[in-house]
Amino acid sequence: MHDKTLTELAAGLQAGEFSSRELCQAALERIEHLDGELNSFITVTAEQALANADAADRAREAGEAGPLAGLPLALKDIFCTQGVRTSCGSKMLDDFVSPYDATVVEKLRQAGAINLGKTNMDEFAMGSSNENSFYGPVKNPWDLSAVPGGSSGGSAAAVAAGLIPAALGTDTGGSIRQPAAFCGITGLKPTYGRVSRYGMVAYASSLDQGGPMARTAADCALLLETIAGHDVRDSTSVARVVPDYTAELETSLSGLKIGLPKEYFGDGLDPEVETAVREAIKVYESLGAKVCEVSLPHTHLAIPAYYVIAPAEASSNLSRYDGVRFGHRCEDPTDLEDLYKRTRAEGFGEEVKRRILIGTHTLSEGFFDAYYLKAQQVRRLIRQDFLDAFDEVDVLMGPTAPTPAFDLGAQKDPVSMYLQDIYTIAVNLAGIPGISVPAGFAGNRPVGLQVLAPHFAEAQLLGVAHQFQQATDWHLKRPAFGKEMA
């Protein structure tokens, strides 16, 4: 069962080939036997999951099953989940048990999905390798010496290894798409505002967006239909009708106009990654699509703009972790100042501290206009680049990341690590949707093709990805890790 997609498992449940309890039990056994080496989970909620699986089986027998009834999945440990530890991969929240569900968690539960646990992540979603977790690094199931990408690396690794068929992640600058590429799965970052952020612990509020990670675009469509939609509890949530994403997967690609940003095929792109991506684009041409070169002239400014805006918002958002209300608290503080200083010094990891310091500096008097305001102006130019490109083409395509997954411990320079997100960060600054789909290998490590579309064009995006997966088999490839339990 672990090799089946979410869509296939839904069909199997509907046909009575197995029960939800059997499905969830099999997944929990794989997690128990394999995740000690992978480290993709922080918390496993086995008892709760099996009780919910039994309830899903009863609902199906009574003809009251929801669209995701009985299907197991996992949540990045940044989504508040009632009665379950929500740590954000940080010592600061190691003992925090959420008193409520995030909106997406609530929607999944109402649809009958079974949460098996919370997946590992870079602390407070700050990282591109999943090496910044208080609970230790996650390993890539394709090569245990490699990183899975980040910050949603636990979700990506768990899906790729067949521990779970699907998971939720979050994407602030590429944190769904880049780990999806590194682990050879499909990952969708929706339009900003399409999925509620209520109950999703904030890193950078104007950039964060939750989304699905699964084997296929069809699976992502199934999940997005459930989690998308307006939420009055989130002021950035957009009141817009949610399409039937699954019904629109079969749209023909004949006449589709594909733009290849010339800035995505220049210096720094691994030759094997470029070869795989260009071969994938030839598949689209064979399906009737037309390809042309376009320009996103402000691409080179995306990383500096992002690393001003995101840390500034992180500095503000993370100021709430002070040892007073919840989370880690230092022992025996001498006064309030000592409480604040030692609590935050002990509770946060090095990368989080680095970004808080950068953000606090850029928001300080004398630097706000020079850095933060200027970065917001650049952000507007980046957004306009995409709008201009979409006047000419339907979608944009290119590599998700400039290299395949790198070795654990290889990126010791923070700036080099930041450059891993060169093709993904601008998408968050512009607020448009993007998807990464498996498109080949560089050596034994997966390569992702990134497809971008205009605001709220997720249906088109998923259809374009699905048609590629109907014509190729990259998404069917499985790592050797865990095959002994097949």
Coordinates of C-alpha atoms in Angstrom, one line a residue:
M1 CA 0.0 0.0 0.0
H2 CA 2.9 2.4 0.6
D3 CA 3.6 2.7 -3.1
K4 CA 0.1 3.9 -3.9
T5 CA -0.8 7.5 -4.4
L6 CA -3.4 9.3 -2.3
T7 CA -5.9 9.1 -5.2
E8 CA -5.3 5.3 -5.6
L9 CA -5.7 4.8 -1.8
A10 CA -9.0 6.7 -1.9
A11 CA -10.2 4.4 -4.7
G12 CA -9.1 1.3 -2.7
L13 CA -11.0 2.4 0.4
Q14 CA -14.1 3.1 -1.7
A15 CA -13.9 -0.3 -3.3
G16 CA -13.4 -2.0 0.1
E17 CA -10.0 -3.4 -0.7
F18 CA -8.8 -2.5 2.7
S19 CA -10.0 -0.5 5.7
S20 CA -8.7 2.8 7.0
R21 CA -7.4 1.0 10.1
E22 CA -5.4 -1.4 8.0
L23 CA -4.1 1.5 5.9
C24 CA -3.1 3.6 8.9
Q25 CA -1.6 0.7 10.8
A26 CA 0.6 -0.2 7.8
A27 CA 1.8 3.4 7.6
L28 CA 2.5 3.6 11.3
E29 CA 4.5 0.4 11.1
R30 CA 6.7 1.9 8.4
I31 CA 7.2 5.0 10.4
E32 CA 8.2 2.9 13.5
H33 CA 10.6 0.8 11.6
L34 CA 12.2 3.3 9.2
D35 CA 12.0 6.8 10.6
G36 CA 14.7 6.3 13.2
E37 CA 17.1 6.6 10.3
L38 CA 15.3 9.2 8.4
N39 CA 14.2 11.5 11.3
S40 CA 11.3 12.9 9.3
F41 CA 8.8 13.0 12.3
I42 CA 8.9 14.9 15.5
T43 CA 5.7 13.5 16.9
V44 CA 3.7 10.4 15.9
T45 CA 0.1 10.3 17.1
A46 CA -0.5 6.5 16.6
E47 CA -3.3 6.0 19.2
Q48 CA -5.3 9.0 18.1
A49 CA -4.8 8.1 14.4
L50 CA -6.1 4.6 14.9
A51 CA -9.1 5.8 16.8
N52 CA -9.9 8.3 14.0
A53 CA -9.4 5.5 11.4
D54 CA -12.0 3.4 13.1
A55 CA -14.3 6.3 13.1
A56 CA -13.7 6.8 9.4
D57 CA -14.5 3.2 8.7
R58 CA -17.7 3.5 10.6
A59 CA -18.6 6.6 8.6
R60 CA -17.9 4.9 5.3
E61 CA -20.1 1.9 6.3
A62 CA -22.9 4.4 7.1
G63 CA -22.5 6.2 3.8
E64 CA -21.3 9.4 5.6
A65 CA -17.6 9.5 4.5
G66 CA -16.0 12.8 3.6
P67 CA -13.8 13.2 0.5
L68 CA -10.6 12.3 2.3
A69 CA -12.2 9.8 4.7
G70 CA -9.7 7.4 6.2
L71 CA -6.7 8.6 4.2
P72 CA -3.5 9.0 6.3
L73 CA -1.3 12.1 6.0
A74 CA 1.0 14.2 8.2
L75 CA 1.4 17.8 9.1
K76 CA 4.5 20.0 9.1
D77 CA 5.0 20.8 12.8
I78 CA 4.2 24.4 12.2
F79 CA 0.4 23.9 12.1
C80 CA -1.3 24.1 15.4
T81 CA -3.0 20.8 16.2
Q82 CA -5.3 20.6 19.2
G83 CA -3.9 18.4 22.0
V84 CA -0.7 17.7 20.1
R85 CA 2.7 19.2 20.5
T86 CA 3.4 22.0 18.0
S87 CA 7.1 22.7 18.2
C88 CA 8.1 24.5 14.9
G89 CA 11.3 22.4 15.2
S90 CA 12.4 24.7 18.1
K91 CA 13.5 24.2 21.7
M92 CA 11.4 27.4 22.3
L93 CA 8.2 25.4 21.7
D94 CA 9.3 21.9 22.7
D95 CA 6.7 21.6 25.4
F96 CA 3.9 23.6 23.7
V97 CA 0.7 21.7 23.2
S98 CA -1.8 23.6 21.0
P99 CA -5.2 24.3 22.5
Y100 CA -6.8 24.6 19.0
D101 CA -6.6 23.5 15.4
A102 CA -5.3 25.5 12.5
T103 CA -8.0 26.1 9.9
V104 CA -6.4 23.7 7.5
V105 CA -6.1 21.0 10.2
E106 CA -9.8 21.6 11.0
K107 CA -10.8 21.3 7.3
L108 CA -8.8 18.1 6.9
R109 CA -10.4 16.6 10.0
Q110 CA -13.8 17.5 8.8
A111 CA -13.1 15.8 5.4
G112 CA -12.1 12.6 7.3
A113 CA -8.3 12.7 6.8
I114 CA -6.3 10.9 9.4
N115 CA -3.3 12.8 10.8
L116 CA -0.5 10.4 11.8
G117 CA 1.8 13.0 13.3
K118 CA 3.9 16.1 12.9
T119 CA 6.9 16.3 10.6
N120 CA 10.4 17.7 11.2
M121 CA 11.3 21.1 9.9
D122 CA 13.9 23.8 10.0
E123 CA 13.3 25.8 13.1
F124 CA 10.5 28.3 12.6
A125 CA 10.7 27.4 8.9
M126 CA 14.1 29.2 8.6
G127 CA 16.3 27.1 6.4
S128 CA 16.7 25.3 3.0
S129 CA 18.1 22.0 4.2
N130 CA 16.3 20.8 7.4
E131 CA 19.5 20.9 9.3
N132 CA 18.3 23.7 11.5
S133 CA 15.9 21.6 13.6
F134 CA 16.2 21.3 17.4
Y135 CA 15.4 17.6 16.8
G136 CA 18.3 17.0 14.4
P137 CA 18.6 16.9 10.6
V138 CA 16.3 15.0 8.3
K139 CA 17.9 12.7 5.7
N140 CA 17.0 12.3 2.1
P141 CA 15.6 8.8 1.4
W142 CA 17.2 8.9 -2.1
D143 CA 20.7 9.3 -0.5
L144 CA 21.0 9.3 3.3
S145 CA 24.1 11.4 3.0
A146 CA 22.1 14.2 1.4
V147 CA 19.7 16.8 2.8
P148 CA 16.0 16.6 1.9
G149 CA 15.7 20.4 1.4
G150 CA 13.8 22.7 3.7
S151 CA 12.1 24.0 5.6
S152 CA 9.4 21.3 4.9
G153 CA 12.1 18.6 4.6
G154 CA 10.4 16.2 7.0
S155 CA 7.2 16.3 5.0
A156 CA 9.0 15.8 1.7
A157 CA 11.2 12.9 3.0
A158 CA 8.3 11.1 4.6
V159 CA 6.3 11.2 1.4
A160 CA 9.3 10.2 -0.8
A161 CA 10.1 7.2 1.5
G162 CA 6.5 6.0 1.4
L163 CA 5.9 6.5 5.1
I164 CA 2.8 8.5 4.2
P165 CA 1.1 9.3 0.9
A166 CA 0.8 13.0 1.4
A167 CA 1.6 15.8 3.9
L168 CA 1.2 19.5 4.4
G169 CA 4.1 21.9 4.2
T170 CA 4.5 25.7 4.2
D171 CA 6.4 27.9 1.7
T172 CA 7.9 31.3 2.6
G173 CA 10.6 31.4 0.0
G174 CA 10.5 27.9 -1.6
S175 CA 10.0 25.6 1.4
I176 CA 7.5 23.4 -0.2
R177 CA 8.9 23.4 -3.8
Q178 CA 12.6 23.0 -3.1
P179 CA 12.3 20.0 -0.7
A180 CA 9.8 18.5 -3.2
A181 CA 12.4 18.8 -5.9
F182 CA 15.2 17.4 -3.7
C183 CA 13.1 14.4 -2.7
G184 CA 11.4 13.6 -6.1
I185 CA 7.8 14.4 -5.2
T186 CA 5.2 17.0 -6.2
G187 CA 4.8 20.1 -4.1
L188 CA 2.4 23.1 -4.6
K189 CA 2.7 26.6 -3.2
P190 CA -0.7 28.2 -3.7
T191 CA -1.4 31.9 -4.4
Y192 CA -0.9 34.0 -1.3
G193 CA -4.3 34.2 0.5
R194 CA -5.7 31.0 -1.2
V195 CA -5.2 28.9 1.9
S196 CA -5.8 30.2 5.4
R197 CA -2.8 31.0 7.6
Y198 CA -4.9 30.9 10.8
G199 CA -3.1 28.6 13.2
M200 CA 0.0 28.3 11.1
V201 CA 2.8 29.7 13.3
A202 CA 4.1 32.8 11.6
Y203 CA 7.6 33.3 10.2
A204 CA 7.1 36.1 7.6
S205 CA 3.4 36.9 7.5
S206 CA 3.3 38.5 4.0
L207 CA 5.1 35.5 2.4
D208 CA 4.0 32.4 4.3
Q209 CA 1.6 30.0 2.6
G210 CA 0.6 26.5 3.4
G211 CA 0.2 23.8 0.7
P212 CA 0.1 20.1 -0.2
M213 CA 3.0 17.8 -0.8
A214 CA 2.3 14.4 -2.4
R215 CA 3.4 12.0 -5.1
T216 CA 1.3 13.5 -7.9
A217 CA -0.4 16.7 -9.1
A218 CA -3.7 14.8 -8.9
D219 CA -3.1 14.2 -5.2
C220 CA -2.2 17.8 -4.6
A221 CA -5.4 18.8 -6.4
L222 CA -7.4 16.5 -4.1
L223 CA -5.8 18.1 -1.0
L224 CA -6.1 21.7 -2.2
E225 CA -9.8 21.4 -2.8
T226 CA -10.1 20.6 0.9
I227 CA -7.8 23.2 2.4
A228 CA -8.4 26.2 0.1
G229 CA -11.0 28.8 0.7
H230 CA -11.9 32.0 2.6
D231 CA -11.4 32.1 6.4
V232 CA -12.8 35.0 8.4
R233 CA -10.2 34.4 11.1
D234 CA -7.4 35.2 8.6
S235 CA -7.5 38.8 7.4
T236 CA -5.2 37.9 4.4
S237 CA -7.5 35.1 3.3
V238 CA -9.1 35.8 -0.1
A239 CA -12.9 35.5 -0.5
R240 CA -12.9 33.7 -3.8
V241 CA -14.7 30.6 -5.1
V242 CA -12.6 27.4 -4.9
P243 CA -12.6 25.6 -8.3
D244 CA -13.0 21.8 -8.6
Y245 CA -9.3 21.3 -9.2
T246 CA -9.6 17.5 -9.8
A247 CA -12.2 18.0 -12.6
E248 CA -9.8 20.4 -14.4
L249 CA -6.8 18.1 -14.5
E250 CA -7.4 16.8 -18.0
T251 CA -7.3 20.1 -19.8
S252 CA -5.4 19.8 -23.1
L253 CA -2.0 21.4 -23.5
S254 CA -2.4 22.2 -27.2
G255 CA -1.6 25.8 -27.8
L256 CA -0.3 26.4 -24.2
K257 CA 2.3 29.2 -24.2
I258 CA 5.3 28.4 -22.0
G259 CA 7.8 31.1 -21.1
L260 CA 11.4 30.2 -20.1
P261 CA 12.9 33.0 -18.0
K262 CA 16.4 33.5 -19.4
E263 CA 17.5 34.5 -15.8
Y264 CA 16.7 30.9 -14.7
F265 CA 19.2 29.3 -17.1
G266 CA 22.4 31.2 -16.5
D267 CA 25.4 31.0 -14.3
G268 CA 25.1 28.8 -11.2
L269 CA 22.7 26.2 -12.7
D270 CA 24.1 22.7 -12.5
P271 CA 24.5 21.3 -16.1
E272 CA 22.7 18.0 -15.2
V273 CA 19.8 19.9 -13.7
E274 CA 19.5 22.1 -16.8
T275 CA 19.6 19.0 -19.1
A276 CA 16.8 17.3 -17.1
V277 CA 14.7 20.5 -17.2
R278 CA 15.1 21.1 -20.9
E279 CA 14.2 17.5 -21.6
A280 CA 11.0 18.0 -19.6
I281 CA 10.2 21.1 -21.6
K282 CA 10.6 19.0 -24.8
V283 CA 7.8 16.7 -23.4
Y284 CA 5.5 19.7 -23.2
E285 CA 6.4 20.7 -26.8
S286 CA 5.5 17.1 -27.9
L287 CA 2.1 17.6 -26.2
G288 CA 1.3 20.7 -28.2
A289 CA 2.7 23.5 -26.1
K290 CA 4.6 26.5 -27.6
V291 CA 7.9 27.6 -25.9
C292 CA 9.5 31.0 -26.0
E293 CA 12.1 32.9 -24.0
V294 CA 11.0 35.7 -21.6
S295 CA 12.7 37.9 -19.1
L296 CA 12.3 38.6 -15.4
P297 CA 14.8 41.4 -15.2
H298 CA 14.7 41.9 -11.4
T299 CA 15.4 38.3 -10.6
H300 CA 18.9 39.1 -9.3
L301 CA 17.3 41.4 -6.6
A302 CA 14.9 38.7 -5.2
I303 CA 17.3 37.2 -2.7
P304 CA 18.5 40.6 -1.2
A305 CA 14.9 41.9 -1.1
Y306 CA 13.7 38.7 0.5
Y307 CA 16.4 38.6 3.2
V308 CA 15.5 42.1 4.3
I309 CA 11.7 41.6 4.3
A310 CA 11.5 38.1 5.7
P311 CA 13.8 38.7 8.7
A312 CA 12.1 42.0 9.4
E313 CA 8.7 40.2 9.7
A314 CA 10.3 37.4 11.6
S315 CA 11.8 39.8 14.1
S316 CA 8.3 41.2 14.8
N317 CA 6.5 37.8 14.8
L318 CA 9.1 36.0 17.1
S319 CA 9.1 38.8 19.7
R320 CA 6.2 37.0 21.4
Y321 CA 8.5 34.2 22.6
D322 CA 9.7 35.9 25.7
G323 CA 9.2 33.3 28.4
V324 CA 6.2 35.0 29.9
R325 CA 3.1 33.4 28.3
F326 CA 4.1 30.0 26.8
G327 CA 7.0 28.1 25.5
H328 CA 10.5 27.8 26.9
R329 CA 11.4 29.8 30.0
C330 CA 14.8 30.1 31.5
E331 CA 15.3 29.0 35.1
D332 CA 15.5 31.4 38.0
P333 CA 15.6 34.7 36.2
T334 CA 16.9 37.6 38.3
D335 CA 14.7 40.2 36.7
L336 CA 12.5 40.8 33.6
E337 CA 15.5 41.7 31.4
D338 CA 17.3 38.5 32.4
L339 CA 14.2 36.5 31.7
Y340 CA 13.9 37.9 28.2
K341 CA 17.6 37.6 27.4
R342 CA 18.2 34.0 28.6
T343 CA 14.9 32.6 27.5
R344 CA 15.5 33.8 23.9
A345 CA 19.2 32.9 23.9
E346 CA 18.4 29.4 25.1
G347 CA 15.2 28.8 23.1
F348 CA 16.3 29.9 19.6
G349 CA 18.9 28.2 17.4
E350 CA 21.6 30.0 15.5
E351 CA 19.8 30.6 12.2
V352 CA 16.8 32.0 13.9
K353 CA 18.9 34.3 16.0
R354 CA 20.7 35.4 12.9
R355 CA 17.5 36.4 11.1
I356 CA 16.0 38.1 14.1
L357 CA 19.1 40.2 14.4
I358 CA 19.1 41.1 10.7
G359 CA 15.4 41.9 10.9
T360 CA 15.7 44.1 14.0
H361 CA 18.6 46.0 12.4
T362 CA 16.7 46.7 9.2
L363 CA 13.6 47.9 11.1
S364 CA 15.7 50.2 13.4
E365 CA 15.7 54.0 13.1
G366 CA 18.0 55.2 10.4
F367 CA 17.9 51.9 8.5
F368 CA 14.1 51.4 7.8
D369 CA 14.0 53.7 4.7
A370 CA 17.4 52.5 3.4
Y371 CA 16.6 48.8 3.7
Y372 CA 13.1 47.7 4.5
L373 CA 11.3 50.4 2.4
K374 CA 13.6 49.9 -0.5
A375 CA 13.2 46.1 -0.4
Q376 CA 9.4 46.6 -0.6
Q377 CA 9.8 48.8 -3.6
V378 CA 12.0 46.1 -5.3
R379 CA 9.3 43.6 -4.4
R380 CA 6.8 45.6 -6.4
L381 CA 9.1 45.5 -9.4
I382 CA 9.5 41.7 -9.1
R383 CA 5.8 41.3 -9.0
Q384 CA 5.4 43.5 -12.1
D385 CA 8.0 41.3 -13.9
F386 CA 5.7 38.3 -13.5
L387 CA 2.6 40.3 -14.5
D388 CA 4.3 41.4 -17.7
A389 CA 5.5 37.9 -18.5
F390 CA 2.0 36.5 -18.1
D391 CA 0.8 39.0 -20.6
E392 CA 2.9 37.1 -23.1
V393 CA 2.6 33.4 -21.9
D394 CA 0.3 31.2 -19.9
V395 CA 2.9 29.6 -17.6
L396 CA 6.6 29.9 -16.8
M397 CA 8.9 27.0 -16.4
G398 CA 12.4 26.4 -15.2
P399 CA 14.4 24.5 -12.6
T400 CA 13.1 24.5 -9.0
A401 CA 16.6 24.6 -7.5
P402 CA 20.0 25.3 -9.1
T403 CA 21.5 22.0 -7.9
P404 CA 20.2 18.6 -6.8
A405 CA 20.2 17.9 -3.1
F406 CA 23.6 18.7 -1.5
D407 CA 25.4 16.7 1.2
L408 CA 24.5 17.1 4.8
G409 CA 26.9 19.7 6.3
A410 CA 28.1 20.8 2.9
Q411 CA 26.7 24.4 3.0
K412 CA 28.5 26.0 5.9
D413 CA 28.2 29.6 4.6
P414 CA 24.7 31.1 5.2
V415 CA 24.9 33.1 2.0
S416 CA 25.6 30.0 -0.1
M417 CA 22.6 28.4 1.6
Y418 CA 20.4 31.4 0.8
L419 CA 21.4 31.1 -2.9
Q420 CA 19.7 27.7 -3.1
D421 CA 16.4 29.6 -3.2
I422 CA 17.3 31.8 -6.2
Y423 CA 14.4 30.4 -8.4
T424 CA 11.8 30.1 -5.7
I425 CA 12.0 33.3 -3.6
A426 CA 10.6 35.7 -6.2
V427 CA 7.4 33.7 -6.4
N428 CA 6.6 34.4 -2.8
L429 CA 7.5 38.1 -3.1
A430 CA 5.0 38.2 -6.0
G431 CA 2.4 36.1 -4.3
I432 CA 1.8 33.8 -7.4
P433 CA 1.3 30.0 -7.3
G434 CA 4.1 27.6 -8.2
I435 CA 4.5 23.8 -8.3
S436 CA 7.5 21.5 -8.4
V437 CA 7.2 18.2 -10.2
P438 CA 9.8 15.3 -10.6
A439 CA 11.6 15.7 -13.9
G440 CA 14.6 13.5 -13.8
F441 CA 17.9 12.9 -11.9
A442 CA 21.3 14.4 -11.6
G443 CA 23.3 11.3 -10.6
N444 CA 21.1 9.5 -8.1
R445 CA 19.4 12.6 -6.8
P446 CA 16.1 13.9 -8.1
V447 CA 15.6 17.1 -10.1
G448 CA 12.5 19.2 -10.0
L449 CA 10.8 21.2 -12.8
Q450 CA 9.1 24.4 -11.4
V451 CA 5.9 25.6 -13.1
L452 CA 4.5 29.1 -12.3
A453 CA 1.2 30.6 -13.2
P454 CA -0.7 33.9 -12.6
H455 CA -2.5 34.6 -9.3
F456 CA -5.3 32.1 -8.5
A457 CA -4.5 29.9 -11.6
E458 CA -3.9 26.8 -9.5
A459 CA -6.3 24.8 -11.6
Q460 CA -4.2 25.5 -14.8
L461 CA -1.0 24.9 -12.8
L462 CA -2.2 21.5 -11.6
G463 CA -3.5 20.5 -15.0
V464 CA -0.2 21.4 -16.7
A465 CA 1.7 19.3 -14.1
H466 CA -0.8 16.4 -14.3
Q467 CA -0.5 16.2 -18.1
F468 CA 3.3 16.0 -17.8
Q469 CA 2.9 13.2 -15.3
Q470 CA 0.6 11.4 -17.6
A471 CA 3.3 11.5 -20.3
T472 CA 6.3 10.6 -18.0
D473 CA 7.2 8.3 -15.2
W474 CA 9.5 10.3 -13.0
H475 CA 6.9 10.7 -10.3
L476 CA 6.6 6.8 -10.2
K477 CA 10.3 6.4 -9.3
R478 CA 10.9 5.3 -5.7
P479 CA 14.1 5.3 -3.6
A480 CA 15.7 2.1 -2.5
F481 CA 15.2 3.2 1.1
G482 CA 12.4 1.2 2.8
K483 CA 11.9 -1.3 0.0
E484 CA 12.8 -4.1 2.4
M485 CA 9.4 -3.5 4.0
A486 CA 7.5 -3.7 0.7

